[in-house]
mmCIF file with all atom_site columns, C-alpha atoms in Angstrom:
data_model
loop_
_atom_site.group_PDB
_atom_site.id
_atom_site.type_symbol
_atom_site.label_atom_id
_atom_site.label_alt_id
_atom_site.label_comp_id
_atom_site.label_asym_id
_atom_site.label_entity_id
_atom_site.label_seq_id
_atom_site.pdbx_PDB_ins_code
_atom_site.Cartn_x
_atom_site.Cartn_y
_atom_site.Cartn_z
_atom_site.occupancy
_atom_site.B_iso_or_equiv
_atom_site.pdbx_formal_charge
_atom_site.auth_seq_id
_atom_site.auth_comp_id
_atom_site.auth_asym_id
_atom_site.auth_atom_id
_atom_site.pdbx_PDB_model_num
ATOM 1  C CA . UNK A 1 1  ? 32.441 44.484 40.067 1.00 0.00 ? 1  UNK A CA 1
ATOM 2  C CA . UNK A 1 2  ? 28.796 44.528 38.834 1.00 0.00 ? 2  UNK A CA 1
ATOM 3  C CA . UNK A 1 3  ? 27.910 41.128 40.270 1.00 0.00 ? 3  UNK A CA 1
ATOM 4  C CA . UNK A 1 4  ? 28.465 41.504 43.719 1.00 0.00 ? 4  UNK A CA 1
ATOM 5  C CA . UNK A 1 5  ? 26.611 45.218 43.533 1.00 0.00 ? 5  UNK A CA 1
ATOM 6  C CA . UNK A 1 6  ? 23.956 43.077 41.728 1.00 0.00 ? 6  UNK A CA 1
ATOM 7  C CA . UNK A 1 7  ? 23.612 40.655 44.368 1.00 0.00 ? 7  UNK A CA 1
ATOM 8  C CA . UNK A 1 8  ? 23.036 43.296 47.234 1.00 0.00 ? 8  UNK A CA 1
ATOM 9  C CA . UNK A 1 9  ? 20.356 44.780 45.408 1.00 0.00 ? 9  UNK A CA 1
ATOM 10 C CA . UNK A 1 10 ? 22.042 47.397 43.570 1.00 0.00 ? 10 UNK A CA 1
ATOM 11 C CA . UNK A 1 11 ? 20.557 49.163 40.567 1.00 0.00 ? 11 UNK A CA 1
ATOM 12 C CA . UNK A 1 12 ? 22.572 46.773 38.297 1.00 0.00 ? 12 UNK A CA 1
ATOM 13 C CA . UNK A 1 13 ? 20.540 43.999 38.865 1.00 0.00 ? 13 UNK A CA 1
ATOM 14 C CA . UNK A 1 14 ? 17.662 45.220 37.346 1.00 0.00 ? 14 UNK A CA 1
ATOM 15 C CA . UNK A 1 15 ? 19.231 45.891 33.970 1.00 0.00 ? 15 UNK A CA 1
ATOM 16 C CA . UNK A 1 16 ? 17.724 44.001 31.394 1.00 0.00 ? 16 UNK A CA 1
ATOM 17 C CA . UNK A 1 17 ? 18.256 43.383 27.572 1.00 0.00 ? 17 UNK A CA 1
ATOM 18 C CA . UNK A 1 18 ? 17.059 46.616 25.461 1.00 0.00 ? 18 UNK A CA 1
ATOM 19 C CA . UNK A 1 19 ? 17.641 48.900 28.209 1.00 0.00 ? 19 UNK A CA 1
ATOM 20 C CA . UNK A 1 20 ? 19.280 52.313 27.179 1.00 0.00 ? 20 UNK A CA 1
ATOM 21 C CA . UNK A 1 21 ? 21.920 53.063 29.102 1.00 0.00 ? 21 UNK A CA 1
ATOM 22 C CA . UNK A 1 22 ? 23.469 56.829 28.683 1.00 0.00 ? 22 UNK A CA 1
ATOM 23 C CA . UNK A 1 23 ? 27.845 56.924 29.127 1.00 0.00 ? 23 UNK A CA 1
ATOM 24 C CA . UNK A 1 24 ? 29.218 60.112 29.853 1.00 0.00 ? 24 UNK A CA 1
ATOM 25 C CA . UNK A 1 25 ? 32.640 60.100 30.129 1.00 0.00 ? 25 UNK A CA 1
ATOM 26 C CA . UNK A 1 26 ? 33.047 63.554 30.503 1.00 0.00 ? 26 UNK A CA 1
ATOM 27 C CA . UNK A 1 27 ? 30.589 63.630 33.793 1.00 0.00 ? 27 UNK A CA 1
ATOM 28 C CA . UNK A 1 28 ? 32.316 59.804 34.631 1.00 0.00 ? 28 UNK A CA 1
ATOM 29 C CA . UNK A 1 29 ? 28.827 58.501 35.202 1.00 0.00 ? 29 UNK A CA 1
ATOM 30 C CA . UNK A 1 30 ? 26.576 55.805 33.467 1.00 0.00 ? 30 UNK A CA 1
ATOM 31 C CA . UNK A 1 31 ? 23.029 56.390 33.685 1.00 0.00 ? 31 UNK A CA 1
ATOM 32 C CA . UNK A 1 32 ? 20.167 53.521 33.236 1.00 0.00 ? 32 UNK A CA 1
ATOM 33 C CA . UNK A 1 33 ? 17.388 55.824 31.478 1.00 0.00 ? 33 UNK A CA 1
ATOM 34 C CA . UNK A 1 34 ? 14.382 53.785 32.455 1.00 0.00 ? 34 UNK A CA 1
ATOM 35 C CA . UNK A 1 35 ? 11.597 55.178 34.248 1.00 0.00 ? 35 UNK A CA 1
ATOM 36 C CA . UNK A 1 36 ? 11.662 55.409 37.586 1.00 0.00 ? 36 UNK A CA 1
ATOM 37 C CA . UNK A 1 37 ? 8.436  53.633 38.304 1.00 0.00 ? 37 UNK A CA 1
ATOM 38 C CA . UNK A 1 38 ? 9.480  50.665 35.791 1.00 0.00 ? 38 UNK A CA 1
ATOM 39 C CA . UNK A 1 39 ? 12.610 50.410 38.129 1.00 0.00 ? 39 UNK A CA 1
ATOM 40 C CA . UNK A 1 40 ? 10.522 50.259 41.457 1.00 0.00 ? 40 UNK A CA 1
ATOM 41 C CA . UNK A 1 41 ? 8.448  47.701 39.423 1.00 0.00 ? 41 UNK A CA 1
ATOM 42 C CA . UNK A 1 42 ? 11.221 45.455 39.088 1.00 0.00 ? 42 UNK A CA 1
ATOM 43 C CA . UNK A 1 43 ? 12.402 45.942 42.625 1.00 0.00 ? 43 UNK A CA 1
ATOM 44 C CA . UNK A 1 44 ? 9.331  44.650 43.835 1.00 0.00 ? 44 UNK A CA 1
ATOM 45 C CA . UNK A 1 45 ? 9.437  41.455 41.078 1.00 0.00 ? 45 UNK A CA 1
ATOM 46 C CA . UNK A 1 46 ? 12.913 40.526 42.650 1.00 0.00 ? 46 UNK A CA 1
ATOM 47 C CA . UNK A 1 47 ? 12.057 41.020 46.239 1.00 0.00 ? 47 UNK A CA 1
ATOM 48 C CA . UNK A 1 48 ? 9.010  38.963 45.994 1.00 0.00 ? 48 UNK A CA 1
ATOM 49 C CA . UNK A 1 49 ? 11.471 36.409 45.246 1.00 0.00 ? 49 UNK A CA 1
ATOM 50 C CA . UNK A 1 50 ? 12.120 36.097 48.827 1.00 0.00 ? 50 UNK A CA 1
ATOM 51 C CA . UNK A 1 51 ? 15.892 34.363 50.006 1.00 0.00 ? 51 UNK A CA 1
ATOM 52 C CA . UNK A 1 52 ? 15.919 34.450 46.098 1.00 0.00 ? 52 UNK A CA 1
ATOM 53 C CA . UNK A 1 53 ? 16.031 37.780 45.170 1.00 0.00 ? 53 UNK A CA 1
ATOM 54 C CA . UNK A 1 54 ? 18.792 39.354 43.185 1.00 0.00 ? 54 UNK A CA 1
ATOM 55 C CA . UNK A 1 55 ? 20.153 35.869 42.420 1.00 0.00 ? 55 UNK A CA 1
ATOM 56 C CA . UNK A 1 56 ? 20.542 34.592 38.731 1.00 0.00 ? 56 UNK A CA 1
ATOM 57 C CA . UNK A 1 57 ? 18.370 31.571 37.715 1.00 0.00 ? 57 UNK A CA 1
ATOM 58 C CA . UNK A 1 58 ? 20.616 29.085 37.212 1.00 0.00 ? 58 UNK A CA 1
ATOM 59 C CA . UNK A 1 59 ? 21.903 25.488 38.717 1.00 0.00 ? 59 UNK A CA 1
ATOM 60 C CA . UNK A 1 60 ? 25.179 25.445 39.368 1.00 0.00 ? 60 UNK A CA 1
ATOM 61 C CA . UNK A 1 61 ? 27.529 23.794 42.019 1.00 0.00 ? 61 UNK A CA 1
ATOM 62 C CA . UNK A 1 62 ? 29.531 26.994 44.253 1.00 0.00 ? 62 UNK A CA 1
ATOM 63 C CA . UNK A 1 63 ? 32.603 25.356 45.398 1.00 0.00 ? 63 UNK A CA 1
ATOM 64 C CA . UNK A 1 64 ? 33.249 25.910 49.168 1.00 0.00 ? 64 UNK A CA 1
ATOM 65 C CA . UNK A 1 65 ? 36.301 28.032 48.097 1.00 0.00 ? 65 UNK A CA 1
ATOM 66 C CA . UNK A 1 66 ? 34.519 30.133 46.403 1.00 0.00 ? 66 UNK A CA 1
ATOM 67 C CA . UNK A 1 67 ? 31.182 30.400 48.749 1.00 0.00 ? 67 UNK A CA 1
ATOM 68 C CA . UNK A 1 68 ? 34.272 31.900 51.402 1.00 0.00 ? 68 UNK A CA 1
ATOM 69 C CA . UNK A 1 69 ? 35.652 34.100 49.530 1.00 0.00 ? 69 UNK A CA 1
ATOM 70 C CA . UNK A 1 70 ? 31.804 35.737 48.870 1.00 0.00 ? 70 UNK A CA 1
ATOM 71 C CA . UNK A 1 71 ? 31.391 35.572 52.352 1.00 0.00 ? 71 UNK A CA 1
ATOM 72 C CA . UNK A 1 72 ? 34.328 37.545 53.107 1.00 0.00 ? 72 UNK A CA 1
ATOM 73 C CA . UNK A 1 73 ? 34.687 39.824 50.234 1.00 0.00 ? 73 UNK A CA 1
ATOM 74 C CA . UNK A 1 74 ? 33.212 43.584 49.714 1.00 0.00 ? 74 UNK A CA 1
ATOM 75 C CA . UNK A 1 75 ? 31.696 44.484 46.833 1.00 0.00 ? 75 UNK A CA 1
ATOM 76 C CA . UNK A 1 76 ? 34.298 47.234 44.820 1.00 0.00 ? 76 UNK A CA 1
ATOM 77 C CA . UNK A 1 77 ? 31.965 49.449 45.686 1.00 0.00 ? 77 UNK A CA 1
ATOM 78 C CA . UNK A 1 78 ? 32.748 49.227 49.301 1.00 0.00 ? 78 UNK A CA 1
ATOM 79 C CA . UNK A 1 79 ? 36.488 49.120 48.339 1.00 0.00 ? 79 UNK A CA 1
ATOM 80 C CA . UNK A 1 80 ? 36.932 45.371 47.916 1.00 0.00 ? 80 UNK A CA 1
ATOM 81 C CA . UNK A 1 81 ? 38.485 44.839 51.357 1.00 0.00 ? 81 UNK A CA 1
ATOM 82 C CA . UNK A 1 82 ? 38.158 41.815 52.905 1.00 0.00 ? 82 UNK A CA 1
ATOM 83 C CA . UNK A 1 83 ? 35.565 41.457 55.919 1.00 0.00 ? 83 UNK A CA 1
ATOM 84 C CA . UNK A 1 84 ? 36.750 40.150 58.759 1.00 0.00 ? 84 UNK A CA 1
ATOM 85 C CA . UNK A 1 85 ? 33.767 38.981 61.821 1.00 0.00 ? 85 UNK A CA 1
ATOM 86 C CA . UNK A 1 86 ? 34.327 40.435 65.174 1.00 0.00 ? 86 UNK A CA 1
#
């Protein structure tokens, strides 16, 4: 479910190669050990990407099918459920 976290703005976007990332499976948590001020540093890179921001840089054709379903979804971590408008 990392994408769709990703593509809200989520901490998981701004994971990049080399990062350490700390497991513990006893605590069930995965921690990004970065600085906190390289983080905000990166948040402010994406978001100065405007309508662009948290998206990959890539060209690819979305199929309608599957522009839907991203309209519609949740992200897991706001249970997956579909979204229906009022």
């Amino acid at each position: 479910h990392v994408s769709p976290e990703a593509a809200e703005g989520g901490d998981i976007a701004l994971v990049r190669d080399g990062d350490q990332v700390e497991i513990d499976i006893a605590g069930r948590a995965i921690n990004l050990l970065v600085p906190d001020e390289e983080l905000a540093a990166r948040r402010q890179k994406e978001q100065e990407r405007g309508r662009r921001a948290f998206t990959p840089d890539r060209q690819r054709a979305v199929p309608a099918s599957l522009r839907a379903y991203a309209y519609f979804a949740a992200s897991a971590d706001k249970g997956a459920v579909r979204i229906v408008p009022q």
